[in-house]
Short mmCIF file of C-alpha atoms in Angstrom, two decimals:
data_model
loop_
_atom_site.label_atom_id
_atom_site.label_comp_id
_atom_site.label_asym_id
_atom_site.label_seq_id
_atom_site.Cartn_x
_atom_site.Cartn_y
_atom_site.Cartn_z
CA TYR A 142 93.82 128.41 103.14
CA GLN A 143 89.62 128.21 103.03
CA ARG A 144 89.50 125.26 100.37
CA ARG A 145 92.35 122.82 98.84
CA VAL A 146 92.09 123.99 95.47
CA ARG A 147 93.32 127.37 96.86
CA GLY A 148 95.84 125.90 98.20
CA ILE A 149 97.05 124.35 95.02
CA LYS A 150 96.72 127.96 93.40
CA PHE A 151 98.97 129.34 95.28
CA MET A 152 101.56 126.38 95.74
CA GLN A 153 100.97 126.65 91.93
CA GLU A 154 101.75 130.33 91.67
CA VAL A 155 105.09 130.21 94.15
CA SER A 156 106.65 127.49 91.49
CA ARG A 157 106.28 130.58 88.62
CA ARG A 158 107.76 132.66 89.99
CA LYS A 159 110.27 130.64 91.34
CA VAL A 160 110.10 131.31 95.19
CA TYR A 161 111.53 128.16 96.70
CA PRO A 162 112.34 127.46 100.50
CA ALA A 163 113.63 124.93 101.90
CA SER A 164 110.23 123.35 101.67
CA ILE A 165 106.92 123.78 101.30
CA ARG A 166 103.39 121.67 101.64
CA LEU A 167 100.16 121.76 101.53
CA MET A 168 97.94 119.17 103.07
CA ASP A 169 93.86 118.72 103.32
CA ASN A 170 91.85 118.66 105.84
CA ALA A 171 92.00 115.28 106.75
CA GLN A 172 95.60 115.73 106.78
CA LEU A 173 95.31 118.79 108.23
CA ARG A 174 93.02 116.98 111.63
CA PHE A 175 95.01 114.06 112.06
CA GLY A 176 98.18 116.11 112.45
CA LEU A 177 96.57 118.89 115.24
CA ALA A 178 95.39 115.12 116.78
CA LEU A 179 98.48 114.31 117.44
CA LYS A 180 99.75 117.50 119.16
CA PRO A 181 100.84 116.74 123.18
CA GLU A 182 98.14 117.44 125.60
CA LYS A 183 98.36 121.89 126.74
CA GLY A 184 97.15 123.40 129.94
CA LEU A 185 94.47 124.73 130.92
CA ILE A 186 95.93 128.60 129.79
CA GLU A 187 96.83 127.06 126.15
CA ARG A 188 93.25 125.33 125.89
CA PHE A 189 91.87 128.88 125.92
CA THR A 190 94.27 130.58 123.66
CA ASP A 191 94.02 127.85 121.28
CA HIS A 192 90.10 128.24 121.58
CA ILE A 193 90.47 132.11 121.17
CA LYS A 194 92.43 131.95 117.60
CA GLN A 195 89.70 128.89 116.99
CA MET A 196 86.70 131.71 117.25
CA TYR A 197 89.04 134.14 115.17
CA ILE A 198 89.64 131.37 112.72
CA THR A 199 85.86 130.73 112.43
CA ARG A 200 84.19 133.28 113.27
CA LEU A 201 85.14 136.03 112.88
CA ARG A 202 87.50 134.73 109.26
CA GLY A 203 84.84 132.90 108.46
CA PHE A 204 86.74 129.44 107.94
CA ASN A 205 85.48 126.14 108.14
CA PRO A 206 87.16 123.81 110.05
CA GLU A 207 86.18 120.93 107.96
CA LYS A 208 87.30 122.30 104.74
CA ILE A 209 91.03 124.57 106.44
CA ALA A 210 94.10 123.32 103.71
CA LEU A 211 97.27 123.98 105.60
CA CYS A 212 100.90 125.00 103.68
CA THR A 213 103.51 124.48 106.14
CA ALA A 214 106.95 125.97 104.74
CA VAL A 215 110.68 125.73 106.43
CA PHE A 216 113.05 128.35 105.43
CA GLU A 217 116.73 128.30 105.62
CA GLY A 218 119.71 129.96 105.07
CA PRO A 219 121.39 133.64 106.16
CA THR A 220 118.49 135.85 107.73
CA ASP A 221 118.11 138.53 104.64
CA ARG A 222 117.65 135.45 102.12
CA VAL A 223 115.53 133.92 104.99
CA SER A 224 113.34 137.46 105.21
CA LYS A 225 112.72 137.88 101.99
CA GLU A 226 111.71 134.43 101.28
CA GLU A 227 109.49 134.60 103.76
CA ALA A 228 107.92 137.54 102.47
CA ASP A 229 107.65 136.19 99.37
CA ILE A 230 105.44 133.57 100.68
CA TYR A 231 103.05 135.31 102.72
CA SER A 232 103.04 138.01 100.54
CA ILE A 233 101.58 135.44 97.22
CA ALA A 234 99.46 133.65 100.23
CA GLY A 235 97.98 136.84 100.91
CA GLU A 236 96.26 136.63 97.11
CA PHE A 237 94.78 133.59 97.58
CA GLY A 238 93.03 134.45 101.22
CA ALA A 239 95.33 132.63 103.07
CA ILE A 240 96.07 133.87 107.21
CA PRO A 241 99.45 132.76 109.05
CA ALA A 242 99.10 130.30 111.40
CA GLY A 243 102.19 130.90 112.98
CA GLU A 244 105.49 128.63 113.36
CA GLU A 245 104.10 126.25 116.26
CA ASN A 246 101.52 124.88 114.04
CA GLY A 247 103.58 124.95 110.79
CA LYS A 248 106.24 122.44 113.05
CA ASN A 249 102.82 120.19 113.85
CA GLY A 250 102.21 119.71 109.92
CA TYR A 251 105.75 118.08 109.96
CA LEU A 252 104.86 116.00 113.59
CA LEU A 253 102.42 113.73 111.31
CA THR A 254 105.48 113.13 108.81
CA PHE A 255 107.70 112.10 111.64
CA SER A 256 105.57 109.77 113.36
CA ILE A 257 103.08 107.75 110.07
CA ALA A 258 105.77 105.18 110.12
CA TYR A 259 105.61 103.95 113.74
CA LEU A 260 101.27 104.96 114.15
CA ARG A 261 101.18 102.30 110.76
CA ASP A 262 102.93 100.01 112.42
CA MET A 263 100.73 100.09 115.76
CA GLY A 264 98.10 100.15 113.89
CA LEU A 265 98.73 96.68 112.27
CA ASN A 266 98.13 95.67 115.78
CA TYR A 267 94.38 96.24 115.86
CA GLY A 268 93.72 95.52 112.40
CA PHE A 269 94.17 98.46 110.72
CA LEU A 270 96.08 98.58 107.33
CA ALA A 271 97.86 102.06 105.98
CA GLU A 272 100.37 102.96 103.11
CA SER A 273 101.57 105.76 101.90
CA PHE A 274 101.80 106.43 97.79
CA GLU A 275 102.72 108.91 95.72
CA THR A 276 103.13 110.40 92.13
CA SER A 277 104.38 113.25 90.46
CA VAL A 278 101.37 114.92 88.26
CA PRO A 279 101.10 118.52 85.78
CA TRP A 280 99.53 121.23 87.50
CA ASP A 281 96.49 121.70 85.68
CA ARG A 282 95.40 117.61 86.59
CA VAL A 283 96.42 118.01 90.51
CA SER A 284 93.37 119.23 91.89
CA ASP A 285 91.20 116.03 89.92
CA LEU A 286 93.71 113.91 90.66
CA ILE A 287 93.42 114.47 94.38
CA LYS A 288 90.13 114.69 94.65
CA ASN A 289 89.26 111.80 92.87
CA VAL A 290 91.85 109.79 94.08
CA LYS A 291 90.36 109.83 97.51
CA GLN A 292 87.05 108.89 96.58
CA ARG A 293 87.82 106.00 94.58
CA ILE A 294 89.98 104.62 97.93
CA ILE A 295 86.36 105.21 99.83
CA SER A 296 84.40 103.19 96.89
CA VAL A 297 86.44 100.54 96.72
CA CYS A 298 86.83 100.23 100.27
CA LYS A 299 82.99 100.18 99.94
CA GLU A 300 82.74 97.80 97.46
CA GLN A 301 85.63 94.87 99.29
CA GLY A 302 83.15 95.28 102.07
CA VAL A 303 84.55 98.13 104.74
CA THR A 304 82.63 98.97 107.38
CA ASN A 305 84.17 101.49 108.77
CA GLU A 306 85.16 105.10 107.21
CA PRO A 307 88.85 104.47 105.63
CA TYR A 308 91.12 107.11 105.94
CA SER A 309 91.92 108.92 102.69
CA SER A 310 94.00 112.16 102.65
CA ALA A 311 96.58 113.84 99.97
CA ARG A 312 99.15 116.56 99.65
CA VAL A 313 100.60 118.79 97.91
CA THR A 314 104.72 117.52 98.45
CA GLN A 315 107.24 119.22 96.45
CA CYS A 316 106.79 122.34 93.73
CA TYR A 317 108.17 122.02 90.20
CA ASP A 318 107.86 124.30 86.95
CA THR A 319 105.13 121.63 84.76
CA GLY A 320 103.47 120.49 88.47
CA ALA A 321 104.01 119.26 91.52
CA CYS A 322 104.34 115.59 93.45
CA CYS A 323 101.31 114.62 95.00
CA TYR A 324 101.78 112.28 98.68
CA PHE A 325 98.46 109.62 99.64
CA TYR A 326 98.22 108.53 102.95
CA PHE A 327 95.12 105.78 103.26
CA GLY A 328 94.39 103.75 105.74
CA PHE A 329 91.00 101.14 106.74
CA TYR A 330 89.68 98.82 109.39
CA ALA A 331 90.13 95.25 108.21
CA GLY A 332 90.22 93.07 111.55
CA ASP A 333 86.54 91.44 110.42
CA LEU A 334 87.72 91.05 106.44
CA PRO A 335 88.09 87.93 105.61
CA ASP A 336 91.04 88.35 103.50
CA PRO A 337 92.28 91.25 104.30
CA LEU A 338 95.26 91.65 102.39
CA GLY A 339 93.43 90.72 99.40
CA ALA A 340 91.13 93.87 99.57
CA TYR A 341 94.68 95.45 100.32
CA SER A 342 96.12 94.51 97.11
CA ILE A 343 92.83 95.38 94.69
CA LEU A 344 92.93 99.20 97.60
CA GLU A 345 96.24 99.47 96.33
CA GLN A 346 95.68 98.50 92.65
CA SER A 347 93.18 100.49 91.50
CA ALA A 348 94.26 103.89 93.41
CA ARG A 349 97.21 103.36 91.36
CA GLU A 350 94.85 103.00 87.93
CA GLU A 351 93.55 105.67 89.25
CA VAL A 352 96.09 107.70 89.81
CA LEU A 353 97.30 106.79 86.28
CA ALA A 354 93.89 107.74 84.44
CA ASN A 355 94.45 111.01 86.23
CA GLY A 356 97.23 112.10 83.95
CA GLY A 357 99.56 110.82 87.27
CA SER A 358 102.88 109.16 87.14
CA VAL A 359 103.75 105.63 88.10
CA SER A 360 106.10 107.03 90.96
CA HIS A 361 107.45 110.01 91.73
CA HIS A 362 110.47 109.42 94.54
CA HIS A 363 109.37 105.74 95.61
CA GLY A 364 110.90 104.49 92.93
CA ILE A 365 108.97 101.25 90.32
CA GLY A 366 109.34 97.99 92.56
CA LYS A 367 107.29 94.86 92.36
CA VAL A 368 104.08 96.10 92.54
CA ARG A 369 104.46 99.25 90.30
CA ALA A 370 106.33 97.03 87.11
CA GLN A 371 103.21 96.24 85.57
CA TYR A 372 102.49 99.68 85.33
CA LEU A 373 106.03 100.80 84.02
CA GLU A 374 105.64 99.61 80.10
CA ASP A 375 101.96 101.93 79.57
CA THR A 376 103.80 105.01 81.51
CA ILE A 377 107.43 105.33 78.98
CA SER A 378 105.64 102.91 76.57
CA SER A 379 107.51 99.66 75.03
CA VAL A 380 110.06 102.05 73.58
CA GLY A 381 110.79 103.52 77.05
CA LYS A 382 111.10 99.40 78.02
CA GLN A 383 113.95 99.07 75.24
CA ALA A 384 115.71 101.64 76.08
CA LEU A 385 115.93 101.02 79.63
CA SER A 386 116.96 96.88 78.62
CA ALA A 387 119.51 99.06 75.85
CA VAL A 388 120.76 101.10 79.32
CA LYS A 389 120.72 97.74 81.14
CA GLN A 390 122.74 95.55 79.01
CA GLY A 391 125.32 98.39 78.21
CA LEU A 392 125.85 98.87 82.15
CA ASP A 393 125.81 95.49 83.77
CA PRO A 394 126.43 92.73 80.80
CA GLN A 395 126.29 90.21 83.44
CA ASN A 396 123.68 91.02 85.11
CA ILE A 397 124.89 91.05 88.81
CA PHE A 398 121.87 94.10 89.91
CA GLY A 399 119.29 91.36 88.43
CA CYS A 400 116.10 92.23 90.35
CA GLY A 401 113.68 92.51 87.20
CA ASN A 402 111.97 95.37 87.93
CA LEU A 403 112.46 97.13 85.35
CA THR A 404 113.55 95.29 82.28
CA GLY A 405 112.19 91.39 83.18
CA VAL A 406 115.50 90.22 83.85
CA VAL A 407 116.45 87.88 87.15
CA GLY A 408 118.94 86.41 86.16
CA PRO A 409 120.18 82.81 84.41
CA THR A 410 118.75 80.98 86.75
CA GLY A 411 115.36 82.64 87.55
CA ALA A 412 116.34 83.62 91.23
CA LEU A 413 117.81 86.82 92.33
CA ASN A 414 121.12 87.32 91.01
CA CYS A 415 123.42 89.68 93.52
CA LYS A 416 127.08 90.30 94.02
CA LEU A 417 128.39 91.76 96.59
#
């Protein structure tokens, strides 16, 4: 897609028509370029072929390499079903100005997902702090949420004294009838900061607040946990928290699973209470 916004409209149309392959994702330009950077080194002929493809996409089709978004799809099942789903997806994509990029680029799109945790851990050795977070949001807020959250990450990094350009990217990674899951990667060099963890904490909190301000949920599939518990009542209301507490009391009256993330009750001694 020539721009992320077009890709988002395509994803919404896929959901409207309920043409759901096994997996479908839309990566912004930052994630796309990150994924391409992980491609194995190729020989002379393959590099020449890639150059021709790049010329075709950028010169003949007019795609800006700094704004291109990539949608990856996985099709599974019987041959006839896969063929129909693939034809339907390509047909809808064509309506929004997309062009097929081939199976190899699709696989490269998932390479980043498989390797990101290892890259994050390796980055710690070089003073680079990085993490991911996610949210679910209605379709009419997806584009603004992604734009505003990415910009908030960049601006807060500057406020915290980060001198090098931070990494801020997003993808639409799950589609539903009413909305989508948006998944963010962010990272920054903290080796020259006086309080790296403090800066990281402020950045993560600011990003989460921006998500909520743009209509996103406190979490999609990562759960609440300790970090996001402070946003739970604002998300589901005090009545919602009371309902969770009532369910917890009914199912676990002895507070065996007393981690306190959702209800704040961590056991009679105030310590974590887990009995196996």
